[in-house]
Amino acid sequence: MATEKIFIRKASGLVRSVSGTDAFFFNLFASGPIGFALAWSVYWAFYGLPGANLWLAMAYVTIFSIFLTMTYAMLSSVMPRAGGDYVFISRTLHPAIGFAANWNMMLTQFLWGGAITIFFVVMAISPVLGTLGIIFGNAWLLNAAKILSTSAEWIFGIGILVIIIVGVVAVLGLKRLMWFLRVGYVLGFLSLAIILGTLLATNNQTFVEAFNMIAAEYSISYQGVIDAAKEAGLSIPTTLVFDPKLTIAAMAVGFAVISWSWWSIYIAGEIVKAEDVKRQILIMVGPTVLNGILYIASIFLMYKVIGYEFLAAAYYLFDKQEWAIPVPPFINFFVAVILLKMNNPILAALCVIGFLGWPLGIFALGVPTFSRCMFAWGMDRLLPERFTKISRRWNTPVNSIIVTTIVLILSTIFVALLLETGIFWHIETYVGLAPIVGTIAIVCLTGALLPYTRRDLYEKAAISKFKIGPIPLITITGIISTAFTLFIASLYFFFPALGLADPLTSAIVCGTIFGSGLVYFYAVKYYRKKQGIDLDLLYREIPPA
């Protein structure tokens, strides 16, 4: 059978409507995003790794992540198609590995998608309402915050409603979905600007006085929080003594919130001039550097103004459910407290409301990512042809988007059950580790080998001009980023505080997820062969644009 007849059709039907600016912010939101990460992705490291210098760990990660995102950017310029890593690996290393790696990423991220839907209500909307209730002394807002943090009906109702809205907008096109991102980053960066500006303009003594003013109503104080945490079992070193080993361990936290600014690879088939390598580097490396700088500055200022001991103590008590104030000890709350002392409740409210922009932007990432991977699988005949159906009106893979929306709703229900039984917190590290080892490291290795395994693609691409001596630049960045990624994964095995209690269980979970992808691929390949379709011919070519 001729190669051109193996693909579902000669053209994908997708339209390149995503601008470089939107792709830049798409990637910026994929790492963290910073406002959300500072609030509840990074917070546990303050007490989980007591003595770690978080801002220094972030600096290390930022440097190495530049090599990682450069590898992704160069690969994406060579193969700018929907599906991202699935296309890279399947056309460079092996089709089965490519599918299993992409399946591994999508399966784990579907689970996180369900978690984020629940956290959006419990850890974003509820704290925002509660903080506004404290700012304005409004009992109704405080009660609403309590209801949203405990009522399963409200949590499910709001979360699923948001998923459906995003799904509907996604059907209307990526260009329209990017409005979620735009609203998200306007609100989010407004909040972040207020946070950084306030921290720059004040000092620890001001914060202590401001916090004590609010905390008095709940019979606690700044020093009282630290003392209570120590009594509860937390060992807190002074801010002047940092442990080098724990700082290295904290790089795993940095990786989780900085090293993902390549997410646009999954929608590369719809980015304008995606084959331009310099453009790809800008929209991936740019957000990596910007995120790194913002994390370093934010954490440094949090140490300086709020205080390391207090941060560790507050988060420790919150995790133990012994935090007295009815609002989580997130950075936006602390800054709002400072602004209240400065008699600026309006700015405090803007700081808090703007926090909602971060999770809002996250929702714009999941649906297009998952649906484009399904679309790519369908184009390669790994899914039924209906998954590749493109709306003539909106130029979107409608069926893939509908299935993605349904799966995200089911994932939300599944995660809720895991949270209810407490199982989720036991498996989250395993789920987080799987894409690092089973996808990202493989992509980096793919980049290193591209000039040798697919010389035909490499020599036609603009990246063939980028060399250091006789060695292709992508080989150098690929080797460095592969080693970096595996190093990050190894930290989970050497530092139990990162959450990996049982290495054997981790290996079984990761192996099962990846292995199930291999089983599926070979089952479909066998089925297609019986139909007279040789998928090996298909993988010699890049999918149609």
XYZ file of C-alpha atoms in Angstrom, residues 7-510:
504
model
C -2.779 8.116 6.644
C -6.457 8.879 7.109
C -6.108 11.786 4.677
C -3.501 13.917 2.934
C -4.093 17.006 5.120
C -4.849 17.248 8.835
C -7.532 19.903 8.428
C -6.182 21.868 11.404
C -5.578 25.580 10.901
C -2.542 27.488 12.197
C -4.389 30.158 14.195
C -2.346 30.331 17.431
C 0.012 33.290 17.551
C 3.512 33.193 18.979
C 2.355 35.367 21.895
C -0.456 32.986 22.792
C 1.924 30.009 22.498
C 4.365 31.835 24.814
C 1.723 32.262 27.517
C 0.416 28.740 26.878
C 3.858 27.497 27.915
C 4.137 29.996 30.752
C 0.955 28.570 32.289
C 2.138 24.977 31.752
C 4.896 25.465 34.337
C 3.101 25.945 37.629
C 1.722 28.434 36.821
C 3.727 30.582 39.194
C 0.880 32.149 41.172
C -0.740 28.799 41.837
C 2.588 27.053 42.458
C 3.706 29.602 45.044
C 0.413 29.086 46.840
C 0.168 25.326 47.042
C 2.599 23.401 44.814
C 5.752 24.741 46.464
C 4.470 25.328 49.980
C 5.050 21.808 51.287
C 8.778 22.085 50.518
C 9.106 24.736 53.232
C 8.418 22.127 55.901
C 8.915 18.881 53.942
C 12.529 19.827 53.210
C 13.415 22.029 56.195
C 16.749 23.653 55.541
C 16.509 23.627 51.744
C 17.319 26.885 49.977
C 14.360 26.958 47.601
C 15.321 29.996 45.582
C 18.804 28.555 44.939
C 17.240 25.215 43.904
C 15.023 27.139 41.473
C 18.108 28.806 40.009
C 19.797 25.441 39.370
C 16.665 24.047 37.723
C 16.211 27.108 35.521
C 19.712 26.758 34.083
C 19.304 23.088 33.178
C 15.731 23.576 31.982
C 17.044 25.891 29.264
C 18.788 22.885 27.701
C 15.629 20.809 28.074
C 13.294 23.334 26.448
C 15.818 24.013 23.671
C 15.719 20.300 22.851
C 11.934 20.363 22.727
C 11.930 23.567 20.671
C 14.293 22.162 18.050
C 12.311 18.913 17.788
C 9.077 20.856 17.415
C 10.533 22.935 14.590
C 11.469 19.753 12.721
C 8.098 18.051 13.316
C 5.507 20.774 14.064
C 2.474 18.519 14.279
C -0.389 17.779 16.664
C 0.604 15.180 19.238
C 4.054 16.520 20.094
C 6.218 13.891 21.749
C 4.183 11.088 20.164
C 5.278 12.265 16.727
C 8.881 13.016 17.772
C 9.569 9.630 19.314
C 7.550 7.465 16.947
C 9.361 8.941 13.905
C 12.828 8.931 15.487
C 13.208 6.022 17.921
C 10.362 3.540 17.515
C 6.581 3.798 16.946
C 5.692 1.623 19.952
C 7.915 3.669 22.272
C 6.449 6.879 20.857
C 2.877 5.819 21.558
C 3.666 4.375 24.995
C 5.515 7.553 26.019
C 2.656 9.784 24.877
C 0.061 7.443 26.409
C 2.069 7.615 29.638
C 1.977 11.416 29.631
C -1.693 11.692 28.743
C -2.894 9.084 31.243
C -1.080 10.723 34.152
C -2.128 14.217 33.101
C -5.763 13.151 32.815
C -5.537 12.189 36.477
C -4.015 15.550 37.346
C -6.728 17.229 35.256
C -9.349 15.740 37.555
C -7.362 16.812 40.616
C -6.990 20.386 39.369
C -10.743 20.616 38.765
C -11.376 19.809 42.422
C -8.507 21.970 43.682
C -9.850 24.878 41.597
C -12.883 25.002 43.875
C -11.342 23.900 47.177
C -7.929 25.580 46.894
C -8.740 28.615 44.740
C -12.347 29.835 44.806
C -12.897 28.952 48.467
C -9.697 30.653 49.760
C -10.386 33.723 47.618
C -13.884 34.103 49.082
C -12.544 33.504 52.584
C -9.787 36.086 52.220
C -12.253 38.626 50.827
C -14.473 37.855 53.811
C -11.636 38.744 56.181
C -10.676 41.857 54.190
C -14.196 43.281 54.236
C -15.405 41.663 57.461
C -18.152 39.848 55.548
C -19.572 36.785 57.302
C -21.484 35.661 54.159
C -18.247 35.368 52.177
C -16.580 33.423 55.005
C -19.540 31.047 55.155
C -19.538 30.618 51.353
C -15.824 29.774 51.512
C -16.517 27.103 54.133
C -19.321 25.586 52.053
C -17.180 25.444 48.901
C -14.367 23.703 50.755
C -16.611 21.008 52.221
C -19.718 20.552 50.063
C -19.274 17.755 47.502
C -22.283 19.029 45.546
C -20.812 22.516 45.076
C -17.313 21.211 44.385
C -18.559 18.841 41.678
C -21.088 21.288 40.303
C -18.655 24.159 39.785
C -15.773 21.952 38.657
C -17.769 20.020 36.061
C -19.453 23.219 34.837
C -16.026 24.737 34.146
C -14.904 21.595 32.273
C -18.023 21.713 30.074
C -17.576 25.427 29.355
C -13.945 24.882 28.363
C -14.956 21.928 26.198
C -17.576 24.002 24.376
C -15.152 26.872 23.804
C -12.496 24.393 22.617
C -14.884 23.156 19.939
C -15.183 26.747 18.703
C -11.432 26.856 18.047
C -8.077 27.354 19.733
C -8.141 31.037 18.901
C -11.237 31.462 21.065
C -9.905 29.177 23.793
C -6.849 31.406 24.044
C -9.150 34.021 25.580
C -9.169 31.865 28.715
C -5.400 32.227 28.753
C -5.528 35.954 28.129
C -8.004 36.578 30.926
C -5.967 34.227 33.097
C -2.637 35.934 32.597
C -4.080 39.454 32.911
C -5.643 38.563 36.280
C -2.740 36.383 37.362
C 0.020 38.827 36.562
C -1.950 41.671 38.125
C -2.010 39.635 41.340
C 1.678 38.716 41.030
C 2.681 42.334 40.363
C 0.855 43.420 43.526
C 2.504 40.622 45.518
C 6.038 41.400 44.358
C 5.535 45.166 44.622
C 4.196 44.880 48.160
C 6.982 42.556 49.297
C 9.590 44.879 47.788
C 8.105 47.862 49.590
C 7.890 46.363 53.068
C 9.835 44.370 55.653
C 9.441 41.537 58.143
C 8.495 43.778 61.047
C 5.618 45.270 59.057
C 4.342 41.813 58.166
C 4.595 40.600 61.781
C 2.530 43.579 62.960
C 0.015 43.138 60.137
C -0.399 39.416 60.736
C -0.761 39.818 64.485
C -3.487 42.405 63.886
C -5.558 39.876 61.905
C -4.542 36.775 63.896
C -5.530 38.219 67.259
C -9.172 37.461 66.450
C -8.214 33.775 66.224
C -6.079 33.808 69.400
C -2.752 33.270 67.622
C 0.267 35.378 66.690
C 3.285 35.300 64.380
C 5.541 33.784 67.034
C 2.699 31.618 68.254
C 2.465 29.942 64.843
C 6.170 29.064 64.937
C 5.948 27.772 68.509
C 2.850 25.690 67.748
C 4.532 24.041 64.766
C 7.615 23.179 66.814
C 5.443 21.698 69.544
C 3.636 19.642 66.874
C 6.942 18.137 65.764
C 8.424 20.442 63.129
C 12.192 20.978 63.277
C 12.983 24.330 61.683
C 16.555 25.523 61.064
C 17.337 29.224 61.015
C 17.183 31.060 57.690
C 20.953 31.537 57.791
C 21.728 27.810 57.773
C 20.824 25.976 54.550
C 21.500 22.294 53.961
C 23.214 21.722 50.562
C 21.803 18.194 50.239
C 18.228 19.303 50.884
C 18.718 22.194 48.473
C 19.602 19.630 45.799
C 16.519 17.612 46.783
C 14.417 20.743 46.351
C 15.389 20.749 42.669
C 12.634 18.135 42.258
C 10.170 20.805 43.376
C 11.763 23.276 40.985
C 11.456 20.811 38.106
C 7.746 20.384 38.819
C 7.074 24.100 38.464
C 9.668 25.344 35.949
C 10.595 22.588 33.494
C 7.302 22.240 31.602
C 7.396 25.296 29.356
C 7.346 23.142 26.226
C 3.664 22.196 26.418
C 2.849 23.895 23.102
C 4.376 20.892 21.289
C 0.963 19.236 21.495
C -0.721 22.023 19.523
C 2.255 22.732 17.225
C 0.100 21.869 14.220
C -1.924 25.019 14.915
C 0.833 27.500 15.774
C 1.703 30.114 13.155
C 5.215 29.569 11.680
C 5.815 26.599 13.971
C 8.633 25.368 11.705
C 10.692 28.465 12.585
C 13.257 27.193 15.098
C 14.039 30.647 16.497
C 10.341 31.211 17.102
C 10.057 27.841 18.852
C 13.034 28.627 21.086
C 11.469 31.972 22.022
C 8.087 30.487 22.957
C 9.656 27.713 25.053
C 12.959 28.958 26.452
C 11.504 32.432 27.032
C 8.823 31.260 29.511
C 11.379 29.001 31.209
C 13.728 31.896 31.932
C 10.887 34.266 32.897
C 9.336 31.694 35.233
C 12.737 30.968 36.777
C 13.418 34.641 37.473
C 9.946 35.174 38.952
C 10.204 32.094 41.201
C 13.658 33.086 42.453
C 12.564 36.667 43.156
C 9.277 35.624 44.778
C 10.773 33.027 47.109
C 13.687 35.295 48.037
C 11.240 38.062 48.981
C 9.035 35.596 50.882
C 12.073 34.588 52.936
C 12.967 38.236 53.549
C 9.555 39.670 54.404
C 7.439 36.798 55.723
C 10.273 34.734 57.147
C 11.419 31.174 56.492
C 10.536 29.850 59.933
C 7.029 31.285 59.792
C 6.383 29.983 56.266
C 7.492 26.480 57.206
C 5.451 26.584 60.410
C 2.300 27.962 58.786
C 2.307 25.388 55.997
C 3.089 22.592 58.438
C 0.117 23.488 60.641
C -2.115 23.859 57.578
C -1.133 20.396 56.361
C -1.831 18.999 59.845
C -5.222 20.785 59.816
C -4.164 22.815 62.852
C -4.119 26.214 61.108
C -6.420 28.462 63.170
C -7.380 31.037 60.528
C -10.231 29.968 58.172
C -8.121 30.852 55.109
C -5.120 28.833 53.829
C -1.690 30.404 54.489
C -1.093 31.206 50.829
C 1.109 34.066 49.680
C -1.807 36.126 48.351
C -3.418 36.006 51.810
C -0.204 37.149 53.499
C 0.197 40.049 51.076
C -3.469 40.999 51.529
C -2.805 41.167 55.275
C 0.060 43.611 54.671
C -2.087 45.758 52.376
C -4.850 45.875 54.992
C -2.387 47.313 57.489
C -1.499 49.899 54.836
C -5.214 50.780 54.663
C -5.516 49.617 51.068
C -8.368 47.059 51.015
C -9.037 47.601 47.297
C -5.501 46.605 46.317
C -5.737 43.690 48.749
C -8.947 42.548 47.063
C -7.383 42.828 43.597
C -4.409 40.768 44.775
C -6.745 38.039 45.986
C -9.213 38.070 43.071
C -6.363 38.040 40.551
C -5.266 34.712 42.031
C -8.206 33.074 40.210
C -6.530 33.882 36.893
C -3.933 31.151 37.370
C -6.271 28.137 37.582
C -8.479 29.674 34.898
C -5.527 29.601 32.507
C -4.710 25.991 33.445
C -8.084 24.860 32.123
C -7.143 26.217 28.700
C -4.229 23.754 28.548
C -5.823 20.376 29.161
C -8.620 20.034 26.612
C -6.609 21.062 23.512
C -3.633 18.961 24.617
C -5.507 15.709 25.185
C -7.759 16.127 22.147
C -4.810 16.797 19.794
C -3.026 13.676 21.004
C -6.161 11.626 20.312
C -6.345 13.303 16.912
C -2.718 12.349 16.201
C -3.371 8.747 17.210
C -6.360 8.703 14.899
C -4.340 10.085 11.978
C -1.938 7.169 12.460
C -4.887 4.733 12.644
C -4.357 3.900 16.302
C -7.884 5.158 17.002
C -11.001 5.000 14.812
C -11.242 7.547 12.010
C -14.022 9.453 13.793
C -11.405 10.859 16.207
C -9.865 12.783 13.287
C -13.111 14.417 12.197
C -12.567 18.159 11.737
C -15.422 20.659 11.931
C -15.583 22.575 8.666
C -16.956 25.575 10.524
C -14.479 25.748 13.428
C -11.528 23.658 12.149
C -11.355 21.645 15.360
C -11.348 17.865 16.074
C -14.861 17.873 17.537
C -15.150 14.198 18.494
C -11.751 14.165 20.177
C -12.711 17.257 22.178
C -16.029 15.707 23.248
C -14.303 12.511 24.386
C -11.642 14.554 26.204
C -14.320 16.551 28.042
C -16.132 13.371 29.109
C -12.900 11.723 30.286
C -11.979 14.822 32.329
C -15.379 14.690 34.040
C -14.888 10.987 34.803
C -11.361 11.745 36.011
C -12.746 14.353 38.394
C -15.128 11.768 39.869
C -12.318 9.203 40.102
C -9.938 11.622 41.841
C -12.706 12.622 44.253
C -13.055 8.977 45.258
C -9.282 8.689 45.680
C -9.242 11.828 47.833
C -12.182 10.570 49.892
C -10.345 7.340 50.711
C -6.980 9.066 51.092
C -5.412 6.959 48.333
C -4.672 9.926 46.074
C -1.916 11.310 48.294
C -0.219 7.893 48.290
C -0.092 7.631 44.483
C 0.410 11.264 43.446
C 4.211 10.961 43.552
C 4.137 7.814 41.436
C 1.872 9.547 38.937
C 4.154 12.593 38.930
C 7.288 10.504 38.443
C 5.914 8.474 35.502
C 6.011 11.281 32.878
C 9.519 12.348 33.940
C 11.020 8.916 33.324
C 8.582 7.523 30.786
C 8.162 10.564 28.546
C 10.385 13.605 29.122
C 13.658 11.663 29.398
C 12.764 9.741 26.232
C 12.025 12.968 24.338
C 15.408 14.369 25.377
C 17.112 11.182 24.201
C 15.150 11.452 20.948
C 16.580 14.915 20.402
C 20.115 13.673 21.011
C 19.702 10.862 18.468
C 17.687 12.683 15.804
C 20.708 13.661 13.617
C 21.745 10.007 13.472
C 18.491 8.012 13.372
C 16.641 10.406 11.036
C 19.387 12.091 9.072
C 16.895 12.757 6.250
C 14.744 14.955 8.499
C 17.668 16.552 10.302
C 19.589 17.672 7.205
C 16.505 19.358 5.716
C 15.790 21.257 8.930
C 17.139 24.648 9.975
C 18.580 23.131 13.167
C 21.221 21.310 11.070
C 23.080 24.632 10.949
C 23.380 24.752 14.743
C 26.537 22.917 15.803
C 29.328 23.201 18.320
C 32.297 22.000 16.340
C 31.194 18.849 14.508
C 28.510 17.957 17.083
C 24.862 18.953 16.429
C 23.543 21.366 19.048
C 20.418 19.247 19.555
C 22.639 16.269 20.416
C 24.419 18.307 23.077
C 21.229 19.759 24.591
C 19.573 16.351 24.339
C 22.342 14.571 26.258
C 22.477 17.256 28.958
C 18.683 17.329 29.385
C 18.426 13.517 29.434
C 20.993 13.365 32.233
C 19.247 16.249 34.040
C 15.833 14.586 33.814
C 17.102 11.231 35.076
C 18.948 13.029 37.890
C 15.700 14.701 38.967
C 13.921 11.336 38.890
C 16.685 9.791 41.035
C 16.108 12.380 43.771
C 12.761 10.769 44.570
C 14.569 7.541 45.421
C 17.179 9.177 47.681
C 14.934 11.637 49.525
C 11.783 10.005 50.996
C 10.481 13.472 51.927
C 9.641 13.952 48.231
C 6.898 11.386 48.698
C 8.281 8.178 47.199
C 7.931 5.805 50.131
C 8.316 2.585 48.145
C 10.641 2.477 45.088
C 9.372 -0.973 44.081
C 5.765 0.229 44.003
C 6.867 3.211 41.951
C 8.590 0.974 39.421
C 5.474 -1.208 39.189
C 3.129 1.778 38.716
C 5.339 3.484 36.123
